[in-house]
Coordinates of C-alpha atoms in Angstrom, one line a residue:
Chain J
M234 CA 49.6 -37.4 8.7
T235 CA 47.3 -37.7 11.7
L236 CA 44.9 -40.5 11.5
G237 CA 41.3 -40.0 12.5
S238 CA 39.8 -42.0 15.3
S239 CA 38.3 -45.2 14.2
G240 CA 34.5 -45.4 14.6
A241 CA 32.1 -48.1 15.3
G242 CA 29.9 -49.7 12.7
S243 CA 30.5 -51.8 9.6
S244 CA 30.9 -48.9 7.2
V245 CA 34.4 -47.8 6.2
V246 CA 35.5 -44.9 8.4
V247 CA 37.4 -42.4 6.3
P248 CA 40.2 -40.7 8.3
R249 CA 39.8 -36.9 8.9
N250 CA 42.5 -35.7 6.6
F251 CA 41.4 -37.9 3.7
R252 CA 37.9 -36.6 4.2
L253 CA 39.1 -33.0 4.1
L254 CA 41.2 -33.6 1.0
E255 CA 38.2 -35.1 -0.6
E256 CA 36.1 -32.0 0.2
L257 CA 38.9 -29.8 -1.0
E258 CA 38.9 -31.5 -4.3
R259 CA 35.2 -31.2 -4.7
G260 CA 35.4 -27.5 -3.9
E261 CA 38.0 -27.0 -6.5
K262 CA 36.1 -29.0 -9.2
G263 CA 33.0 -27.0 -8.6
I264 CA 30.3 -29.6 -8.8
G265 CA 27.0 -27.8 -8.6
D266 CA 25.4 -24.6 -9.8
G267 CA 28.2 -22.4 -8.5
T268 CA 26.1 -20.5 -6.0
V269 CA 28.0 -22.0 -3.1
S270 CA 31.8 -22.4 -3.2
Y271 CA 34.4 -23.1 -0.6
G272 CA 38.1 -23.7 -0.2
M273 CA 40.9 -23.7 2.3
D274 CA 41.7 -20.4 4.0
D275 CA 45.3 -21.2 4.5
A276 CA 46.8 -23.6 2.0
D277 CA 49.8 -24.2 4.1
D278 CA 48.0 -25.5 7.2
I279 CA 48.7 -29.2 7.2
Y280 CA 45.7 -29.9 9.5
M281 CA 43.4 -28.2 7.1
R282 CA 41.3 -26.6 9.8
S283 CA 40.5 -23.1 8.5
W284 CA 38.1 -22.8 5.5
T285 CA 36.3 -20.0 3.7
G286 CA 33.1 -20.2 1.8
T287 CA 30.7 -18.0 -0.1
I288 CA 26.9 -18.2 -0.6
I289 CA 25.2 -16.2 -3.4
G290 CA 21.8 -15.1 -2.2
P291 CA 18.9 -17.1 -3.6
H292 CA 16.4 -15.5 -6.0
N293 CA 13.1 -13.9 -4.9
T294 CA 14.5 -13.0 -1.5
V295 CA 16.1 -9.9 0.1
H296 CA 19.4 -11.8 -0.3
E297 CA 19.3 -11.8 -4.1
G298 CA 22.4 -10.5 -5.7
R299 CA 24.4 -10.5 -2.5
I300 CA 27.5 -12.5 -1.8
Y301 CA 28.0 -13.7 1.7
Q302 CA 31.4 -14.8 2.9
L303 CA 31.8 -17.3 5.7
K304 CA 34.5 -18.8 7.8
L305 CA 34.3 -22.5 8.7
F306 CA 36.6 -24.1 11.3
C307 CA 37.1 -27.9 11.2
D308 CA 38.8 -28.9 14.4
K309 CA 40.5 -32.2 15.1
D310 CA 37.2 -34.0 15.8
Y311 CA 35.7 -33.2 12.4
P312 CA 33.7 -34.9 10.9
E313 CA 32.5 -36.6 14.1
K314 CA 31.6 -33.1 15.3
P315 CA 30.4 -30.3 13.1
P316 CA 32.6 -27.4 12.2
S317 CA 32.0 -24.0 13.7
V318 CA 30.4 -21.7 11.1
R319 CA 30.7 -17.9 11.2
F320 CA 29.5 -15.3 8.7
H321 CA 32.1 -12.8 7.8
S322 CA 29.6 -10.8 5.7
R323 CA 27.0 -9.0 7.8
I324 CA 23.7 -10.7 7.6
N325 CA 20.4 -10.7 9.5
M326 CA 19.1 -14.2 9.9
T327 CA 17.2 -16.0 12.6
C328 CA 20.0 -18.6 13.1
V329 CA 22.9 -16.1 13.1
N330 CA 24.2 -14.3 16.1
H331 CA 23.7 -10.6 15.5
E332 CA 27.0 -9.5 17.1
T333 CA 29.5 -12.2 16.1
G334 CA 27.9 -13.8 13.0
M335 CA 28.2 -17.3 14.5
V336 CA 25.7 -19.7 13.2
D337 CA 23.8 -21.0 16.3
P338 CA 23.8 -24.8 16.2
R339 CA 20.7 -24.9 18.3
K340 CA 18.8 -22.9 15.6
F341 CA 20.3 -24.5 12.5
G342 CA 19.1 -28.1 12.1
L343 CA 22.0 -29.3 10.1
L344 CA 24.5 -28.5 12.9
A345 CA 22.2 -29.6 15.7
N346 CA 21.6 -33.0 14.1
W347 CA 25.1 -33.4 12.7
Q348 CA 26.0 -36.7 11.0
R349 CA 29.4 -37.9 10.0
D350 CA 28.7 -38.0 6.3
Y351 CA 27.5 -34.3 6.1
T352 CA 30.0 -32.0 4.4
M353 CA 30.8 -28.3 4.3
E354 CA 29.0 -28.1 1.0
N355 CA 25.9 -29.4 2.7
I356 CA 26.2 -26.7 5.3
L357 CA 26.5 -23.9 2.7
T358 CA 23.7 -25.3 0.6
Q359 CA 21.4 -25.7 3.6
L360 CA 22.3 -22.1 4.8
K361 CA 21.3 -20.9 1.3
K362 CA 18.0 -22.8 1.7
E363 CA 17.6 -21.2 5.1
M364 CA 17.9 -17.8 3.5
A365 CA 14.9 -18.6 1.3
A366 CA 12.8 -19.9 4.2
S367 CA 9.7 -17.9 5.1
Q368 CA 11.2 -16.5 8.3
N369 CA 14.4 -15.2 6.6
R370 CA 13.4 -14.2 3.1
K371 CA 12.1 -10.8 3.9
L372 CA 14.2 -9.7 6.9
V373 CA 15.7 -6.3 6.6
Q374 CA 19.4 -6.7 5.7
P375 CA 22.4 -4.7 6.6
P376 CA 24.1 -2.7 3.8
E377 CA 26.0 -4.8 1.4
G378 CA 29.7 -5.0 1.8
T379 CA 29.7 -4.7 5.6
F380 CA 31.3 -7.4 7.8
F381 CA 31.0 -8.6 11.3
Chain K
M2 CA 46.5 -21.1 -19.5
K3 CA 42.8 -21.8 -19.9
L4 CA 40.4 -21.1 -17.1
T5 CA 36.8 -22.2 -16.7
V6 CA 34.3 -19.5 -15.6
K7 CA 30.9 -20.5 -14.4
T8 CA 27.8 -18.2 -14.3
L9 CA 24.8 -18.2 -12.1
K10 CA 22.7 -19.4 -15.0
G11 CA 24.5 -22.7 -15.1
T12 CA 26.5 -22.0 -18.2
H13 CA 30.3 -21.9 -18.3
F14 CA 32.9 -20.8 -20.7
E15 CA 36.7 -20.7 -21.0
I16 CA 39.0 -17.8 -21.0
R17 CA 42.7 -17.7 -21.8
V18 CA 44.8 -16.0 -19.0
Q19 CA 48.3 -15.8 -17.6
P20 CA 49.1 -16.6 -14.0
N21 CA 50.4 -13.1 -13.4
D22 CA 47.3 -11.4 -14.8
T23 CA 45.4 -9.2 -12.3
I24 CA 41.8 -10.0 -11.4
M25 CA 40.8 -6.7 -13.1
A26 CA 42.4 -7.9 -16.3
V27 CA 40.5 -11.2 -16.0
K28 CA 37.2 -9.2 -15.6
K29 CA 38.0 -7.1 -18.7
N30 CA 38.7 -10.4 -20.5
I31 CA 35.3 -11.7 -19.5
E32 CA 33.7 -8.5 -20.6
E33 CA 35.3 -8.8 -24.1
I34 CA 34.2 -12.4 -24.5
Q35 CA 30.6 -12.2 -23.0
G36 CA 29.8 -8.6 -24.1
K37 CA 29.5 -5.4 -22.2
D38 CA 25.8 -5.7 -21.8
S39 CA 25.9 -9.1 -20.1
Y40 CA 29.0 -8.7 -17.8
P41 CA 30.3 -5.2 -17.5
W42 CA 33.6 -5.6 -15.7
G43 CA 32.9 -2.9 -13.1
Q44 CA 30.0 -5.0 -11.7
Q45 CA 31.6 -8.4 -11.9
L46 CA 32.5 -10.3 -8.8
L47 CA 34.8 -13.3 -9.2
I48 CA 34.7 -16.1 -6.6
F49 CA 37.3 -18.8 -6.4
N50 CA 37.2 -21.5 -3.7
G51 CA 35.0 -19.5 -1.4
K52 CA 36.8 -16.2 -1.7
V53 CA 35.8 -13.1 -3.5
L54 CA 38.9 -12.1 -5.4
K55 CA 40.2 -8.5 -5.2
D56 CA 40.9 -6.6 -8.3
E57 CA 44.5 -5.7 -7.4
S58 CA 45.6 -9.3 -6.7
T59 CA 46.8 -11.7 -9.4
L60 CA 45.7 -15.2 -10.3
E61 CA 49.0 -16.5 -8.9
E62 CA 48.5 -14.8 -5.6
N63 CA 45.0 -16.4 -5.3
K64 CA 46.4 -19.8 -6.2
V65 CA 44.1 -20.1 -9.1
N66 CA 45.2 -23.0 -11.3
E67 CA 44.0 -24.6 -14.4
D68 CA 42.0 -27.2 -12.5
G69 CA 40.1 -24.6 -10.6
F70 CA 37.1 -22.6 -11.7
L71 CA 35.8 -19.2 -11.2
V72 CA 32.2 -18.1 -10.5
V73 CA 31.2 -14.7 -11.9
M74 CA 28.2 -12.7 -10.8
L75 CA 27.0 -9.1 -11.0
S76 CA 26.8 -6.9 -7.9
K77 CA 24.4 -4.2 -6.9
G78 CA 21.4 -6.5 -7.0
K79 CA 21.3 -6.7 -10.8
T80 CA 20.4 -10.1 -12.1
S81 CA 21.4 -10.6 -15.7
G82 CA 18.7 -12.0 -17.9
S83 CA 19.2 -15.1 -20.0
T84 CA 22.4 -14.5 -21.9
G85 CA 21.6 -17.0 -24.6
T86 CA 25.2 -17.9 -24.7
S87 CA 25.9 -21.1 -26.6
S88 CA 29.0 -23.2 -26.2
S89 CA 30.4 -26.1 -28.1
Q90 CA 32.1 -27.5 -25.0
H91 CA 30.8 -30.6 -23.3
S92 CA 29.6 -30.0 -19.8
N93 CA 31.3 -33.0 -18.3
T94 CA 34.8 -32.2 -19.7
P95 CA 35.5 -28.5 -19.1
A96 CA 38.0 -29.1 -16.3
T97 CA 39.8 -32.0 -17.7
R98 CA 43.3 -31.3 -18.7
Q99 CA 43.2 -33.7 -21.6
A100 CA 40.3 -31.9 -23.3
P101 CA 41.1 -31.2 -26.9
P102 CA 41.4 -27.5 -27.9
L103 CA 38.1 -26.1 -28.9
E104 CA 37.0 -23.3 -31.2
A105 CA 36.0 -20.1 -29.6
P106 CA 32.4 -20.5 -28.5
Q107 CA 29.7 -18.8 -30.5
Q108 CA 28.6 -15.7 -28.6
A109 CA 25.1 -14.4 -28.9
P110 CA 24.6 -12.3 -25.8
Q111 CA 21.3 -10.6 -25.2
P112 CA 20.9 -7.4 -23.1
P113 CA 19.8 -8.1 -19.6
V114 CA 16.2 -7.2 -18.7
A115 CA 16.2 -3.7 -17.4
P116 CA 15.5 -3.7 -13.7
I117 CA 12.2 -2.1 -12.8
T118 CA 12.8 0.3 -9.9
T119 CA 10.1 2.0 -7.9
S120 CA 11.2 5.5 -7.1
Q121 CA 9.5 7.3 -4.2
P122 CA 8.8 11.0 -4.6
E123 CA 10.9 13.1 -2.2
G124 CA 9.3 15.9 -0.5
L125 CA 6.0 17.5 -1.4
P126 CA 5.2 17.8 -5.1
A127 CA 5.4 21.4 -6.4
Q128 CA 1.7 21.5 -7.2
A129 CA -0.4 19.1 -5.1
P130 CA -3.5 17.9 -6.9
N131 CA -5.4 17.2 -3.7
T132 CA -5.2 17.3 0.1
H133 CA -4.8 13.6 0.5
D134 CA -1.5 13.6 -1.4
N135 CA -0.2 16.4 0.8
A136 CA -1.4 14.7 3.9
A137 CA 0.3 11.4 2.8
S138 CA 3.5 13.2 2.1
N139 CA 3.5 14.9 5.5
L140 CA 2.8 11.7 7.3
L141 CA 5.9 10.3 5.8
S142 CA 8.4 12.9 7.0
G143 CA 8.3 15.5 9.7
R144 CA 11.1 17.5 8.0
N145 CA 8.8 18.3 5.1
V146 CA 6.5 20.1 7.5
D147 CA 9.5 22.0 9.0
T148 CA 10.7 22.9 5.5
I149 CA 7.3 24.2 4.5
I150 CA 6.9 26.2 7.7
N151 CA 10.3 27.8 7.2
Q152 CA 9.5 28.6 3.6
L153 CA 6.2 30.2 4.5
M154 CA 7.8 32.2 7.3
E155 CA 10.3 33.5 4.7
M156 CA 7.6 34.4 2.3
G157 CA 6.0 36.6 4.9
G158 CA 9.2 38.5 5.4
G159 CA 9.0 38.2 9.2
S160 CA 5.4 39.3 9.5
W161 CA 4.2 35.7 9.9
D162 CA 5.5 34.0 13.0
K163 CA 5.8 30.3 13.3
D164 CA 2.7 29.9 15.3
K165 CA 0.6 31.7 12.7
V166 CA 2.1 29.6 9.9
Q167 CA 1.4 26.4 11.8
R168 CA -2.2 27.4 12.4
A169 CA -2.7 28.3 8.7
L170 CA -1.2 24.9 7.7
R171 CA -3.5 23.2 10.1
A172 CA -6.6 25.0 8.8
A173 CA -5.5 24.2 5.2
Y174 CA -5.0 20.5 6.0
N175 CA -1.3 20.9 5.4
N176 CA -1.8 22.2 1.9
P177 CA 0.9 24.8 1.6
E178 CA -0.8 26.7 -1.2
R179 CA -4.0 27.1 0.7
A180 CA -2.1 28.0 3.8
V181 CA -0.4 30.9 1.9
E182 CA -3.9 32.0 0.9
Y183 CA -5.1 31.9 4.5
L184 CA -2.0 33.8 5.6
Y185 CA -2.7 36.6 3.2
S186 CA -6.5 36.9 3.7
G187 CA -6.6 35.8 7.3
I188 CA -7.4 32.5 9.0
P189 CA -10.1 33.3 11.6
V190 CA -12.9 34.0 9.2
T191 CA -12.4 30.8 7.3
A192 CA -11.9 28.7 10.4
E193 CA -14.9 30.2 12.1
I194 CA -17.1 30.0 9.1
A195 CA -16.2 26.3 8.7
V196 CA -17.2 25.5 12.3
P197 CA -20.9 24.7 11.9
I198 CA -20.8 23.5 8.3
G199 CA -20.8 19.7 8.2
G200 CA -18.8 17.1 10.0
Q201 CA -15.5 18.5 8.8
G202 CA -16.2 21.7 10.7
A203 CA -16.7 19.8 13.9
N204 CA -13.3 18.2 13.5
T205 CA -11.8 21.5 12.8
T206 CA -13.1 22.9 16.1
D207 CA -11.7 20.0 18.1
R208 CA -8.4 20.1 16.3
A209 CA -7.3 23.6 17.3
P210 CA -6.7 23.2 21.1
T211 CA -4.9 19.9 20.7
G212 CA -2.7 21.4 18.0
E213 CA -1.8 24.1 20.4
A214 CA -0.8 21.6 23.1
G215 CA 1.4 19.8 20.7
L216 CA 3.4 22.7 19.5
S217 CA 6.3 22.0 21.8
G218 CA 7.0 18.7 20.1
I219 CA 6.2 19.8 16.7
P220 CA 9.1 18.0 14.8
N221 CA 8.0 14.7 16.3
T222 CA 4.2 15.2 16.2
A223 CA 3.7 17.0 13.0
P224 CA 4.1 14.0 10.7
L225 CA 1.5 12.2 12.7
D226 CA -1.0 15.0 13.0
L227 CA -3.8 12.5 12.8
F228 CA -3.3 11.2 16.3
P229 CA -3.6 14.3 18.5
Q230 CA -6.9 15.0 16.9
G231 CA -8.1 11.5 17.6
A232 CA -7.1 11.8 21.3
S233 CA -9.4 14.8 21.8
N234 CA -12.2 13.2 19.9
A235 CA -11.9 9.8 21.7
G236 CA -13.9 10.9 24.7
G237 CA -16.6 12.6 22.6
G238 CA -16.9 9.7 20.3
A239 CA -18.9 7.6 22.8
G240 CA -22.1 8.4 21.0
G241 CA -21.3 6.5 17.9
G242 CA -18.7 3.8 17.5
P243 CA -15.5 4.2 19.4
L244 CA -13.6 4.8 16.2
D245 CA -16.2 6.9 14.5
F246 CA -14.1 10.0 14.8
L247 CA -11.6 8.5 12.4
R248 CA -14.1 8.1 9.7
N249 CA -14.3 11.8 8.9
N250 CA -10.7 12.6 9.6
P251 CA -8.9 13.6 6.3
Q252 CA -5.6 12.3 7.6
F253 CA -7.2 8.9 8.3
Q254 CA -8.6 8.9 4.8
A255 CA -5.0 9.5 3.5
V256 CA -3.8 6.7 5.7
R257 CA -6.4 4.4 4.3
E258 CA -5.3 5.2 0.8
M259 CA -1.7 4.5 1.7
V260 CA -2.7 1.2 3.3
H261 CA -4.6 0.2 0.2
T262 CA -1.7 1.0 -2.0
N263 CA 0.9 -0.5 0.3
P264 CA -0.6 -2.8 2.9
Q265 CA 2.8 -3.4 4.6
I266 CA 2.9 0.2 5.7
L267 CA 0.1 -0.5 8.3
Q268 CA 2.3 -2.3 10.8
P269 CA 5.1 0.3 11.1
M270 CA 2.4 3.0 11.3
L271 CA 0.8 1.2 14.2
V272 CA 4.2 1.0 15.9
E273 CA 4.6 4.7 15.4
L274 CA 1.1 5.3 16.7
S275 CA 1.9 3.4 19.9
K276 CA 4.7 5.9 20.6
Q277 CA 2.8 9.0 19.8
N278 CA -0.7 8.2 21.1
P279 CA -1.1 5.1 23.1
Q280 CA -4.7 5.9 23.8
I281 CA -5.7 5.7 20.1
L282 CA -3.8 2.4 19.8
R283 CA -5.6 1.0 22.8
L284 CA -8.9 2.0 21.2
I285 CA -7.9 0.3 18.0
E286 CA -6.9 -2.8 19.7
E287 CA -10.1 -3.0 21.7
N288 CA -12.1 -2.5 18.5
H289 CA -10.0 -4.5 16.1
D290 CA -12.8 -5.6 13.8
E291 CA -14.3 -2.1 13.5
F292 CA -10.8 -0.7 12.7
L293 CA -10.4 -3.2 9.9
Q294 CA -13.9 -2.5 8.7
L295 CA -13.0 1.2 8.6
L296 CA -9.9 0.5 6.6
N297 CA -11.7 -1.6 4.1
E298 CA -14.7 0.6 3.5
P299 CA -15.0 1.8 -0.1
F300 CA -13.7 5.3 -0.6
E301 CA -16.8 6.6 -2.4
G302 CA -20.2 6.4 -0.8
G303 CA -22.2 8.4 1.7
E304 CA -21.9 7.6 5.4
G305 CA -25.1 7.0 7.3
D306 CA -23.5 7.7 10.6
F307 CA -23.9 11.1 12.3
L308 CA -21.5 12.9 14.5
D309 CA -22.3 14.3 17.9
Q310 CA -23.9 17.3 16.2
P311 CA -25.7 15.9 13.2
E312 CA -26.3 18.1 10.2
E313 CA -29.1 17.6 7.7
D314 CA -26.9 18.4 4.7
E315 CA -23.1 18.1 5.1
M316 CA -21.0 20.7 3.4
P317 CA -17.4 19.7 3.7
H318 CA -16.1 22.8 1.9
A319 CA -15.2 26.0 3.7
I320 CA -17.5 28.9 2.9
S321 CA -16.1 32.2 2.2
V322 CA -17.9 35.4 3.1
T323 CA -17.5 39.0 2.0
P324 CA -16.9 41.8 4.5
E325 CA -20.5 43.0 4.1
E326 CA -21.8 39.5 4.9
Q327 CA -19.4 39.4 7.9
E328 CA -21.0 42.7 9.1
A329 CA -24.5 41.2 8.7
I330 CA -23.5 38.1 10.7
G331 CA -22.2 40.5 13.4
R332 CA -25.5 42.3 13.5
L333 CA -27.5 39.1 13.8
E334 CA -25.1 37.9 16.5
S335 CA -25.7 41.1 18.5
M336 CA -29.4 40.2 18.6
G337 CA -28.4 37.6 21.2
F338 CA -28.2 34.5 19.0
D339 CA -25.4 32.0 19.0
R340 CA -22.9 32.6 16.3
A341 CA -23.1 29.1 14.9
R342 CA -26.9 29.3 14.6
V343 CA -26.6 32.8 13.0
I344 CA -24.2 31.6 10.4
E345 CA -26.3 28.5 9.7
A346 CA -29.5 30.6 9.3
F347 CA -27.7 33.2 7.2
L348 CA -26.4 30.7 4.7
A349 CA -29.7 28.8 4.6
C350 CA -31.6 32.0 3.7
D351 CA -29.3 32.7 0.8
R352 CA -27.3 35.2 2.8
N353 CA -30.4 37.5 3.2
E354 CA -30.1 39.2 6.5
E355 CA -33.8 39.9 6.9
L356 CA -34.9 36.4 6.2
A357 CA -32.2 35.1 8.5
A358 CA -33.4 37.3 11.3
N359 CA -37.0 36.1 10.7
Y360 CA -35.9 32.5 10.8
L361 CA -33.9 32.9 14.0
L362 CA -36.8 34.7 15.7
E363 CA -39.3 32.0 14.7
H364 CA -37.1 29.2 15.9
A365 CA -35.7 31.0 18.9
G366 CA -37.1 28.4 21.3
E367 CA -35.4 25.5 19.7
E368 CA -32.1 24.1 21.1
D369 CA -29.5 22.3 19.1

């Protein structure tokens, strides 16, 4: 197993693969209300880079009743660097590129101000909160079931 | 094996499945347990580890194991109401392998709250109660106007050409029933009679030439008939407020009603207005406060403002005349008086030709 790079500071630095295994276990156990869920895209990938996630649209928004599928890619430098997040389900949001579905780190605060202890669950939960934000809750959405 | 299923309401339950079961079988299993009203299997969506499971695949293919959990939700925007499901399971032990076997949970599903959908009427209603409804419908879709025009042309059996039908519709404020009446009995009498009677008549006069000019683009301009009229009136509106011409425009009244009912419609309407008639939009932008005041005026109540040609008593309805009265008007007109004044005097004297002639002669020196 590849060890993650050791970081500065007095806190214990968890190597990359242990961190990903921990997140995988949390994803399988389903802690939370079930509106966001995630898991590995390819179970045979020993580097555990490719992940898939879903967000169920929050209530009282145009996203209510929709399921959005996402792809997250955790490269070797995760969790020092944030993963790249891309929507697979078509969505109209201010922080999502309209052609590719990529979440723009410059417009999504969690990716712009990434910290090591953030998790993929935090990303999905924050994206769900972003859907309920005032600038996104009433945007006209593409038809359900379409993909980028 | 036992599988934990979580719902969006925060509840969870267990189902007994086999690894080679298909996802569709699992959905039907959930429907049996939870009830058809709560989770009809056709609308269920099962999520496992961030993936939406497909009906044809099996649990084994999706690597669903006993430690995992599924999330179930309904598609098509339906949100199930409180299911009232009670469970004897402990919330902190559902996924534990060592959990003791439990009795089947007591199911008390309640039907979900029926979703309230607002349906929009399509096309014109068969019998329109008033002009505003028709105007509102026509503003929404240009195809309605085209459909009506085609229907009216067919009713005429070829004797009514498109131009005539359009003029009749315009004279009837896009009320198809009245337009048919005009086509049978003739437009010119009604249109001409309406000219000097009240503010509506003035608008009717101004409307005709603009309508002719807009014929070439009729599919695009017909649904926004309000705006060409405004353009021709804009210059002449300098006497009163810049937007005074809108006050007496029936289409504008319809727009006001629509905006009151659905305020969000105003923004796209202004966007459409900027494409069709930039002059009007510029006027509105320059007089933003007055425009808002016009929109918010109460619907009922007399207007103290006068048009360019003020009338002492406004009669918004068109006046019909018999052929004999038409001849009388013709005779009075041949005496050298203006047709508008002739009609005004004739109606003021209770359609008495002699009294009207006397009135016109006595006031011959006056100018409107």
